[in-house]
Short mmCIF file of C-alpha atoms in Angstrom, two decimals:
data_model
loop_
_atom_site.label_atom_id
_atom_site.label_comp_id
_atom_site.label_asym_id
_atom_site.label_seq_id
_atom_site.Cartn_x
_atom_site.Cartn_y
_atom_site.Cartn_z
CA UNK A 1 10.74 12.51 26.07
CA UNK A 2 12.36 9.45 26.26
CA UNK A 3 10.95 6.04 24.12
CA UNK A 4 7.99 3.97 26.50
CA UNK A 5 9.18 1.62 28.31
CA UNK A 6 8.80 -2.17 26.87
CA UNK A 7 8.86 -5.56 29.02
CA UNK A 8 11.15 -8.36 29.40
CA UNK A 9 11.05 -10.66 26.43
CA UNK A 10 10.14 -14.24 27.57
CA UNK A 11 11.96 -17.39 25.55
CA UNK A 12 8.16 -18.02 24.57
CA UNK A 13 7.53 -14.61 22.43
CA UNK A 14 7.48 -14.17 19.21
CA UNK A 15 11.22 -12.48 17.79
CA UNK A 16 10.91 -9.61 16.46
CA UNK A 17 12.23 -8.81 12.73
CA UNK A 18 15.64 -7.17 13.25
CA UNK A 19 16.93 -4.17 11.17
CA UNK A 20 20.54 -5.30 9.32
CA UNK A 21 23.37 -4.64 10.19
CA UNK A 22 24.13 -1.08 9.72
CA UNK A 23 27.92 -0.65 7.29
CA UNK A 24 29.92 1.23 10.73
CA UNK A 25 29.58 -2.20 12.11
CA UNK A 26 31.79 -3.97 9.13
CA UNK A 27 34.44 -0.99 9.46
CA UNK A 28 34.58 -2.39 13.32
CA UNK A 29 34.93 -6.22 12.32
CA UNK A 30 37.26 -5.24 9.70
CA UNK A 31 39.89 -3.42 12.02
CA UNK A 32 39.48 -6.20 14.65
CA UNK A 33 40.70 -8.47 11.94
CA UNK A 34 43.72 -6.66 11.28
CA UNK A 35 44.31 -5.97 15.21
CA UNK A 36 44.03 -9.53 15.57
CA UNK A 37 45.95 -10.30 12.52
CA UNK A 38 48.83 -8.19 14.00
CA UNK A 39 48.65 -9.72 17.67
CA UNK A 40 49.28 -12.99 15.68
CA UNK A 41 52.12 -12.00 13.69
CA UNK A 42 54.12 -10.50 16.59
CA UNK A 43 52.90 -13.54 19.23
CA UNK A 44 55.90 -16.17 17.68
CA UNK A 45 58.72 -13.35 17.80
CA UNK A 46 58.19 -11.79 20.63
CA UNK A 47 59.19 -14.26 23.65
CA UNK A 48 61.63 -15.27 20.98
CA UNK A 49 63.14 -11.29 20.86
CA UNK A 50 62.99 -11.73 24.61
CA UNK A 51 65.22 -14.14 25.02
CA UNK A 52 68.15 -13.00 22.43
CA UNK A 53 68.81 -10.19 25.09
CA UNK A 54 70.23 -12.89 27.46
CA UNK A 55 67.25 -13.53 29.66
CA UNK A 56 65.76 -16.84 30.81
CA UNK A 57 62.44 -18.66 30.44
CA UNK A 58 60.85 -16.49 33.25
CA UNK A 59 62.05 -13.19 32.37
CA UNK A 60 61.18 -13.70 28.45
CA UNK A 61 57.35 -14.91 29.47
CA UNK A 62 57.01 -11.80 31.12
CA UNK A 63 57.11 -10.31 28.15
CA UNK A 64 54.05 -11.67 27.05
CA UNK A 65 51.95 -10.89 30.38
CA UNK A 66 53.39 -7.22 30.33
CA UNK A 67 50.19 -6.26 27.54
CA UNK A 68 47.05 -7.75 30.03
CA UNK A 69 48.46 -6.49 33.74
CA UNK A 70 48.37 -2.83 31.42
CA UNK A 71 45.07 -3.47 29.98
CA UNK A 72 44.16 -4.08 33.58
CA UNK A 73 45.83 -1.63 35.30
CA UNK A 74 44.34 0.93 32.80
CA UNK A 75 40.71 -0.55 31.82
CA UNK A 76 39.16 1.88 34.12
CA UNK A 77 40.78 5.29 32.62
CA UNK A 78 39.93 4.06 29.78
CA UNK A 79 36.26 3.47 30.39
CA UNK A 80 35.46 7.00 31.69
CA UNK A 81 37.44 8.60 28.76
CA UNK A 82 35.53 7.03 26.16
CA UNK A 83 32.47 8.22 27.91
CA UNK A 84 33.96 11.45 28.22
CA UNK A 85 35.49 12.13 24.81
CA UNK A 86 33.47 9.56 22.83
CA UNK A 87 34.03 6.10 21.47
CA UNK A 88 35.46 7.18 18.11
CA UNK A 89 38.21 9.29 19.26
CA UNK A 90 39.44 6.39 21.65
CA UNK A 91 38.90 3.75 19.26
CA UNK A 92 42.13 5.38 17.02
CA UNK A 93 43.70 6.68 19.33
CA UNK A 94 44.03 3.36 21.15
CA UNK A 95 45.08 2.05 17.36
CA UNK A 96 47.81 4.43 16.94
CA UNK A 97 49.03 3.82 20.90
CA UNK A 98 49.12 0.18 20.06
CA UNK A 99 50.93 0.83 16.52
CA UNK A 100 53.48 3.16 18.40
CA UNK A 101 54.35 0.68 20.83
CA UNK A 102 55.06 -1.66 18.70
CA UNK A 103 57.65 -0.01 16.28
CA UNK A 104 59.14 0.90 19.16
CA UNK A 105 59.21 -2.35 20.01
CA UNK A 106 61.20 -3.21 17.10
CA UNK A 107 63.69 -0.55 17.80
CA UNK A 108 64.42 -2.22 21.63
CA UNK A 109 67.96 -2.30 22.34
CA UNK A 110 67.57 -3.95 25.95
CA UNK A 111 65.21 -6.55 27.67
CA UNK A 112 63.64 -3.80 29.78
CA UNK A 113 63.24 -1.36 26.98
CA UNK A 114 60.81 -4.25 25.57
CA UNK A 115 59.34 -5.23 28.65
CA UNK A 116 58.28 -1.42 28.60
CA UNK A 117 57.39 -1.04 25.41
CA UNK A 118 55.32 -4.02 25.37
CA UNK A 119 53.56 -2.79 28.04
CA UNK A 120 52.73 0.52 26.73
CA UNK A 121 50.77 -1.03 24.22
CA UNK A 122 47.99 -2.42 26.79
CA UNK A 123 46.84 0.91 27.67
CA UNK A 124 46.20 1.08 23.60
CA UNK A 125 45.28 -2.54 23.80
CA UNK A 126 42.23 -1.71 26.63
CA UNK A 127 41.64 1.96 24.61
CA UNK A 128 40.41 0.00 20.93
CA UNK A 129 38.52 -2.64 22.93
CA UNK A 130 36.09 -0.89 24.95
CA UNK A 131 36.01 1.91 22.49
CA UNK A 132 35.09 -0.85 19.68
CA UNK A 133 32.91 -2.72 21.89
CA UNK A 134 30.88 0.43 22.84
CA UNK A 135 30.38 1.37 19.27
CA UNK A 136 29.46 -2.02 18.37
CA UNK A 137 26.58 -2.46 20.83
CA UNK A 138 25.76 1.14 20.22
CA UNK A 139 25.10 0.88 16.52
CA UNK A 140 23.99 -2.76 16.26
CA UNK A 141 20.12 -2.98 16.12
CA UNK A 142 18.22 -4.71 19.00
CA UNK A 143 17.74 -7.69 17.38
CA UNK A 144 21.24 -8.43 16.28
CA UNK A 145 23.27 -7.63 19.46
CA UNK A 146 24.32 -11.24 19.51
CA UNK A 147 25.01 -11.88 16.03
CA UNK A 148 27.37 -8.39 16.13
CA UNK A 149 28.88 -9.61 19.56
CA UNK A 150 29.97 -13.11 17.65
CA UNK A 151 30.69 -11.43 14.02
CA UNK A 152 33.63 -9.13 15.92
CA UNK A 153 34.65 -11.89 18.30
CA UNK A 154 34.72 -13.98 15.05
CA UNK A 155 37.07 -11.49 13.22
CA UNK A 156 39.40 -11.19 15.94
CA UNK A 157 39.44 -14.99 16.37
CA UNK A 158 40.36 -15.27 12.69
CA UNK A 159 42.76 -12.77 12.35
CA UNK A 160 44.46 -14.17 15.34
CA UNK A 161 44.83 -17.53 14.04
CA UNK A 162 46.11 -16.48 10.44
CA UNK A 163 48.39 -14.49 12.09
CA UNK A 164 51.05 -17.08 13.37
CA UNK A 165 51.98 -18.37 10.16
CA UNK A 166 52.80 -14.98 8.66
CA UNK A 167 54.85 -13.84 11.52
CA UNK A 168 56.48 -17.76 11.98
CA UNK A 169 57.93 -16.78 8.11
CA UNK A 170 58.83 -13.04 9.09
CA UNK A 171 60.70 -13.99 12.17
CA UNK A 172 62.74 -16.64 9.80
CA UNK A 173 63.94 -13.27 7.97
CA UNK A 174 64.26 -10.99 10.94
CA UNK A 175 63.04 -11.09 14.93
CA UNK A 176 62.35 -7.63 14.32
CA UNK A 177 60.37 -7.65 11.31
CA UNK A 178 57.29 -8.67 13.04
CA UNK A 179 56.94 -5.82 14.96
CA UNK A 180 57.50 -3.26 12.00
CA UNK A 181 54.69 -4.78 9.68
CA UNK A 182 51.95 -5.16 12.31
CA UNK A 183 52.74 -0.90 13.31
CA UNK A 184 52.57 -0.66 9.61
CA UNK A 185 49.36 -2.08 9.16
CA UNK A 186 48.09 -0.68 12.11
CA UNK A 187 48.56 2.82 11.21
CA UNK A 188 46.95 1.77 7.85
CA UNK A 189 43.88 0.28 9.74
CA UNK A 190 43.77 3.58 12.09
CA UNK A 191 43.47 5.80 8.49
CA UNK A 192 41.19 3.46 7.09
CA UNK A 193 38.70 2.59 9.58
CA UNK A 194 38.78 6.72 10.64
CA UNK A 195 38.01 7.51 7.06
CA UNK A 196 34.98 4.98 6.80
CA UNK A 197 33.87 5.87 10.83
CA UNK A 198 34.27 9.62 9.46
CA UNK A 199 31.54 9.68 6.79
CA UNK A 200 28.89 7.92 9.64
CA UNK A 201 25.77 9.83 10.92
CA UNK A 202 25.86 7.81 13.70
CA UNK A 203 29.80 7.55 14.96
CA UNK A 204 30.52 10.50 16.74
CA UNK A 205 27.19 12.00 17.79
CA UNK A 206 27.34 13.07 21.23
CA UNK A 207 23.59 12.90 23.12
CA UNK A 208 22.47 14.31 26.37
CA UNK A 209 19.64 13.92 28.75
CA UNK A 210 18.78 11.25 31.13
CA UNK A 211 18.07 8.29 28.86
CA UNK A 212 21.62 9.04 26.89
CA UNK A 213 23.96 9.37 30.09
CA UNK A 214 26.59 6.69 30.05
CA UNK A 215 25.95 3.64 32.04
CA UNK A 216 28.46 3.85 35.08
CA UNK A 217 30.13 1.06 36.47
CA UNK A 218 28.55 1.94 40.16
CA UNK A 219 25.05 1.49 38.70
CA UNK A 220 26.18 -1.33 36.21
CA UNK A 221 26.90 -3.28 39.35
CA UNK A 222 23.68 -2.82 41.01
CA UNK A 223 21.90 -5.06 38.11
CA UNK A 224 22.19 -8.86 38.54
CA UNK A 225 22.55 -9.71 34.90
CA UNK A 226 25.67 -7.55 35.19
CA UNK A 227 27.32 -9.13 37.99
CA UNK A 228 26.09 -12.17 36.49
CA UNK A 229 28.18 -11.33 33.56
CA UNK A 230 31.53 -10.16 35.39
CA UNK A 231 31.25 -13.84 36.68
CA UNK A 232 31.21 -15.41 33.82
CA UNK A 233 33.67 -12.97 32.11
CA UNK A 234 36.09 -13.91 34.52
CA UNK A 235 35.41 -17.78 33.77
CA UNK A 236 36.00 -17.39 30.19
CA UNK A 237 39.52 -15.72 31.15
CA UNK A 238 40.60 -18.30 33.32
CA UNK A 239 39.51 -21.01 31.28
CA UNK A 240 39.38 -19.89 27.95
CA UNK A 241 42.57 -17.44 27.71
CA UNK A 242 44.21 -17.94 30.48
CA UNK A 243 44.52 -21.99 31.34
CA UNK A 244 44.45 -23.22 28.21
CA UNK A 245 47.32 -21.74 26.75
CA UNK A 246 49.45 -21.65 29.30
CA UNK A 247 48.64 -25.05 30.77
CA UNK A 248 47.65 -26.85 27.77
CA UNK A 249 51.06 -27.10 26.58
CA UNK A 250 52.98 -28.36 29.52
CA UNK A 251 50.22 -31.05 30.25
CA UNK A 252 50.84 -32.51 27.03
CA UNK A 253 54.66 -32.32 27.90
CA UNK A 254 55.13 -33.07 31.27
CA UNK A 255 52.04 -35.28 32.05
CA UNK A 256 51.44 -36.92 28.34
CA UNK A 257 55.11 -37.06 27.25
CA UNK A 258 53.93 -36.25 23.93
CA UNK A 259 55.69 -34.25 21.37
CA UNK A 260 54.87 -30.23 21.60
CA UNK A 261 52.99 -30.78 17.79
CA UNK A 262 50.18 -32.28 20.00
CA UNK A 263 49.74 -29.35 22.15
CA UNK A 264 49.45 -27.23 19.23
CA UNK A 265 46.96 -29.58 17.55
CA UNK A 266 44.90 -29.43 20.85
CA UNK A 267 45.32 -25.60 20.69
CA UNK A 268 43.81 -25.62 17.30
CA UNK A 269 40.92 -28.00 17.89
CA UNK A 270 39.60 -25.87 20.71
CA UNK A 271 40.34 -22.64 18.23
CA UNK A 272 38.79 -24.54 15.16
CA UNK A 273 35.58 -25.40 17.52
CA UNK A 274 35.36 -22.43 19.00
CA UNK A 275 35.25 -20.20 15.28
CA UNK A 276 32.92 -22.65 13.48
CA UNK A 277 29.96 -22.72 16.84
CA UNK A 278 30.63 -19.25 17.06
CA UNK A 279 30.05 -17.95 13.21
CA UNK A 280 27.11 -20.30 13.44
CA UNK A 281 25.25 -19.60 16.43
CA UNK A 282 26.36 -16.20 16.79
CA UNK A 283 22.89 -15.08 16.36
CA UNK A 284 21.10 -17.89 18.67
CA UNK A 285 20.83 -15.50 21.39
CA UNK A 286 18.95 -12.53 19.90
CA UNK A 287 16.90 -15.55 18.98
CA UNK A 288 16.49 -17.58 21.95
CA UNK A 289 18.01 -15.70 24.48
CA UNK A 290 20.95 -14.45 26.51
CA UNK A 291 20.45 -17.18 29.48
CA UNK A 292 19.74 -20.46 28.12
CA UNK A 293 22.78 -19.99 25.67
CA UNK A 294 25.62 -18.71 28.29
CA UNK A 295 24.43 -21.39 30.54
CA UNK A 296 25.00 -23.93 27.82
CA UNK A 297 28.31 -22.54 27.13
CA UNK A 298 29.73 -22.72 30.13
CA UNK A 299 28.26 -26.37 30.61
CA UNK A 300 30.14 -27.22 27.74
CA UNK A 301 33.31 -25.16 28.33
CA UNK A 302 33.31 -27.14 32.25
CA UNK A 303 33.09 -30.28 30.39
CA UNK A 304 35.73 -29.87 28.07
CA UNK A 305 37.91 -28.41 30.58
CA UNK A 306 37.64 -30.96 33.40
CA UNK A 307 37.34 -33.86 30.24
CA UNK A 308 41.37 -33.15 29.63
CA UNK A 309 42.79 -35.26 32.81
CA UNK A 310 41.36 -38.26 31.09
CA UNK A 311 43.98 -37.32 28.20
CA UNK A 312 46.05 -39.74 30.27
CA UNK A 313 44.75 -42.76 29.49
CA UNK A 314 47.39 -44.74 27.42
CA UNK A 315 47.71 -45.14 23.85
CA UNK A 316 45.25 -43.76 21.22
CA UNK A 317 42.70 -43.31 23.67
CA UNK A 318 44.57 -40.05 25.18
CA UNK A 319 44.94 -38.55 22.16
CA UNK A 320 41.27 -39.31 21.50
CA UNK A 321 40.40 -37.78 25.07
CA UNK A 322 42.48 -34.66 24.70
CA UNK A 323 41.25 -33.26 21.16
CA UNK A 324 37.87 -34.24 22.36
CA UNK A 325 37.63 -32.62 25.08
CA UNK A 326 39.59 -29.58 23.41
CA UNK A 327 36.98 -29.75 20.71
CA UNK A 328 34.06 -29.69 23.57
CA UNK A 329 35.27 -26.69 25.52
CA UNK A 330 36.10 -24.57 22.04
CA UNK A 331 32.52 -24.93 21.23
CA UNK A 332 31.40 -24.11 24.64
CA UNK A 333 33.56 -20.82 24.51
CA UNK A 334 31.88 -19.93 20.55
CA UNK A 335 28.64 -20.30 22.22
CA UNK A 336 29.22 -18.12 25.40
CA UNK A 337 31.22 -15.52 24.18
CA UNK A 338 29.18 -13.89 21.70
CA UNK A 339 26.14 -14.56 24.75
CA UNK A 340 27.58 -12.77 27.49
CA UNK A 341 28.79 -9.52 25.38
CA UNK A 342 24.80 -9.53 24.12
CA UNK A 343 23.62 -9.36 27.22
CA UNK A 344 26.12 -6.70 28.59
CA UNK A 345 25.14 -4.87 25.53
CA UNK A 346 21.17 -4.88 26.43
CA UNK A 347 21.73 -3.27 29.61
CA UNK A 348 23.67 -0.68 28.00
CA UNK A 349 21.21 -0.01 24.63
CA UNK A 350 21.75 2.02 21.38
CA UNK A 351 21.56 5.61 23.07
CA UNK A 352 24.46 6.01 25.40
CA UNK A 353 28.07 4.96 25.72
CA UNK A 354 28.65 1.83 27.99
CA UNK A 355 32.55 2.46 28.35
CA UNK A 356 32.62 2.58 31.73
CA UNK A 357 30.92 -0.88 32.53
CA UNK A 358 32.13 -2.38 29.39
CA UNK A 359 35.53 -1.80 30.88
CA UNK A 360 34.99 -3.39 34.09
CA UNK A 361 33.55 -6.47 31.95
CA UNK A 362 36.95 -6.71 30.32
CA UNK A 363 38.88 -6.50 33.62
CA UNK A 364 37.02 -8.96 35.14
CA UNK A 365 38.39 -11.32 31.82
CA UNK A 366 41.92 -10.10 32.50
CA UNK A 367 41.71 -10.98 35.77
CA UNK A 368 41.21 -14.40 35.16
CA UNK A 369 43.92 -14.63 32.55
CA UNK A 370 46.56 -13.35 34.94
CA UNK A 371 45.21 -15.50 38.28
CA UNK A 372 43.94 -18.26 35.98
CA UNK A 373 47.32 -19.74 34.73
CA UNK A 374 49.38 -18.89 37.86
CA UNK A 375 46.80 -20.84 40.26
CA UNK A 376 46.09 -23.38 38.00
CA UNK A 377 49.89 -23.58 37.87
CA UNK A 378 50.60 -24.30 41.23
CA UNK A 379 48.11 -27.13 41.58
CA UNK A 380 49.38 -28.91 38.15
CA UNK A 381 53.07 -28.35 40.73
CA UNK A 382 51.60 -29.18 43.50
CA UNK A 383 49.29 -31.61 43.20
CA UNK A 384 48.64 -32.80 39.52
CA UNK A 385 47.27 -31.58 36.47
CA UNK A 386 43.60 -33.02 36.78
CA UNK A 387 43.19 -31.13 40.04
CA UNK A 388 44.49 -27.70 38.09
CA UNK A 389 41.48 -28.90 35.14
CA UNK A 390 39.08 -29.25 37.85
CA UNK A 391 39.67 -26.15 39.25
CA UNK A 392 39.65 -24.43 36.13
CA UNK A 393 35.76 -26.20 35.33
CA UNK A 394 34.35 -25.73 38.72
CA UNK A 395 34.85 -21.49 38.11
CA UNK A 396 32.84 -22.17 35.23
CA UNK A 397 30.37 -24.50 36.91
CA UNK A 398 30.31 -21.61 39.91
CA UNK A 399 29.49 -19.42 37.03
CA UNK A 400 26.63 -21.38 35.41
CA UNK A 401 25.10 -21.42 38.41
CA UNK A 402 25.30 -17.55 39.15
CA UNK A 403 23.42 -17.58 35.51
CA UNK A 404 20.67 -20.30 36.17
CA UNK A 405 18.85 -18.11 38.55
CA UNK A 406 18.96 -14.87 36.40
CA UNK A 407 15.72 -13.65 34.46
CA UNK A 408 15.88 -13.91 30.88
CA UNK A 409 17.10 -10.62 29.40
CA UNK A 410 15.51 -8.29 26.62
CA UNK A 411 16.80 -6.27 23.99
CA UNK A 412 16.28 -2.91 25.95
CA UNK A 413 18.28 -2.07 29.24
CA UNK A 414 16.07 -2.34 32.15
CA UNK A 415 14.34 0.59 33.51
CA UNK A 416 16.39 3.27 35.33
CA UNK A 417 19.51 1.49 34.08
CA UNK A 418 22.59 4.44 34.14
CA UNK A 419 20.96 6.31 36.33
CA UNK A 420 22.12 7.28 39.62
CA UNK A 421 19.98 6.06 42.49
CA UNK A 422 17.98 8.25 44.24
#
């Protein structure tokens, strides 16, 4: 018989004391550090590999896209095997898919054996992240959902900053090199991590019965704090991942005429803002709740993001303007991230595997980093860069809205979630 059923938490009640944060869940933040780590080492060779097989600008950024349109194209597979073979087994298994990929990468001999290769590894890419995300929510107690949500998003951010530097000095010895130590150190994380996730009680253990079935995407979508979720999932990719790299960089180009060292500057702020919010308000969620935080996220993220056309003011004052508003929108993103992921993992709860609407959460972030940039794109080419910006902050306006009018959420999923309507 399952556990009673307990009411919404109001912003008003009392928080209750929250278990710590069980050792499984430090294994998981540990290997998205090194995934990360890894994503960064190989992310200054790779378009740089491209292009020594004779290809041009276009051809060698494809490259980099190849790893999302996989983790798109397979993010549903993946969701219903991890409910179907459980969330350990796809967790290194999407490792070592990721870690094969990429020493094969370093073997290419031809552009398209890359492009290929590359592309191979989303399908591990998509594998690790729902797997990992599923555990996460699964083990973390209710009371820390948010705090675990920011901790791994945290790691990952971290890794993927440190990463650049290492693989800037590899690539100085060999393009290739790159690729061989992140497969390396992926195969060590795989053995690792599986030894740690081996010795769990918890990892592993398969449940049945009603309360335990695996929340489906079909009845994911009939709760409003989910759809409220994919919206603002999809914001965060077209904002967050999507536009600001890709745009970032040719504003401060083309519409500055500023040196690229400012565009990486700005890329840092945003990163720098985003990791220190994030590490300390990963917990304000659990604490005040899922709403009032995502909405002030995205607020912030909208700001920051439609705050960059100003960057053209002359002088100092567009420098000022465009690590401002980079600093505004990373700490928008540190807040919401961590928010969002919380309050997907609520309606999901400790008993069951959420890989199947954890998956369609990550697609609907994918989806924004592929339409993000190439819409945004066209506007900065067709019109001008502000009108790209305001674009980009209006999807996350749209979003905050979509969140205004949801209840506040509570640490258990809602009544009958995961189960198939009658």
């Amino acid at each position: 018989m399952g556990a009673a059923p307990q009411r919404e938490r109001t912003p008003g009640d009392p928080t209750p004391p929250a278990a710590a944060l069980p050792w499984e869940v430090w294994a998981l933040l540990a290997g998205s550090f090194l995934v990360a780590l890894g994503y960064g080492i190989v992310a200054p060779a790779l378009p740089v590999f491209a292009s020594s097989f004779g290809v041009g600008v276009t051809a060698a950024s494809a490259v980099v896209s190849a790893l999302p349109v996989m983790r798109l194209v397979f993010a549903p597979v993946s969701g219903r095997l991890v409910a179907r073979v459980g969330e350990r087994t796809m967790y290194l298994a999407g490792l070592l898919v990721v870690a094969a990929s990429t020493g094969a990468c370093a073997l290419a001999t031809s552009y398209v054996q890359l492009l290929v290769f590359r592309g191979l590894g989303g399908i591990g890419s998509t594998m690790f992240t729902v797997s990992a995300f599923s555990l996460l929510f699964r083990l973390a107690p209710e009371g820390r959902r948010g705090q675990a949500s920011g901790l791994f998003t945290g790691a990952f951010l971290l890794g993927g900053i440190s990463g650049p530097a290492f693989g800037g000095a590899l690539v100085a010895v060999d393009l290739r090199a790159p690729f061989v130590v992140y497969a390396v150190a992926l195969v060590v994380a795989t053995i690792v991590v599986g030894a740690l996730l081996a010795r769990s009680r918890q990892v592993g253990v398969r449940r049945d019965g009603p309360e335990e079935s695996p929340l489906t995407l079909g009845a994911a979508l009939r709760l409003p704090v989910y759809r409220a979720s994919l919206v603002s999932s999809l914001a965060t990719g077209w904002a967050v991942q999507g536009v600001r790299v890709a745009l970032v960089p040719l504003f401060v180009a083309v519409a500055l005429g500023r040196e690229p060292l400012w565009a990486g500057i700005a890329l840092t702020v945003f990163a720098v803002g985003d990791g220190l919010v994030l590490l300390a308000t990963s917990g304000l969620s659990d604490r005040r709740g899922r709403r009032p935080v995502i909405v002030a996220g995205l607020g912030l993220v909208a700001l920051g993001t439609a705050s960059l056309a100003l960057a053209v003011l002359p002088g100092v004052a567009g420098l000022v303007v465009l690590l401002v508003a980079s600093g505004i929108a990373g700490a928008g993103a540190g807040l919401l991230q961590p928010a969002q992921g919380a309050a997907v993992a609520d309606l999901v709860g400790s008993r069951r595997s959420g890989g199947p609407a954890l998956s369609g959460f990550q697609m609907a972030a994918d989806v924004g980093a592929i339409i993000g940039p190439i819409a945004a794109g066209a506007l900065a080419e067709n019109a001008s860069f502000g009108v790209a910006f305001g674009l980009s902050a209006a999807i996350a306006l749209a979003a905050l809205l979509v969140w205004v009018r949801m209840p506040e959420t509570s640490g258990s999923p809602p009544e009958g979630a995961g189960t198939r309507a009658p």
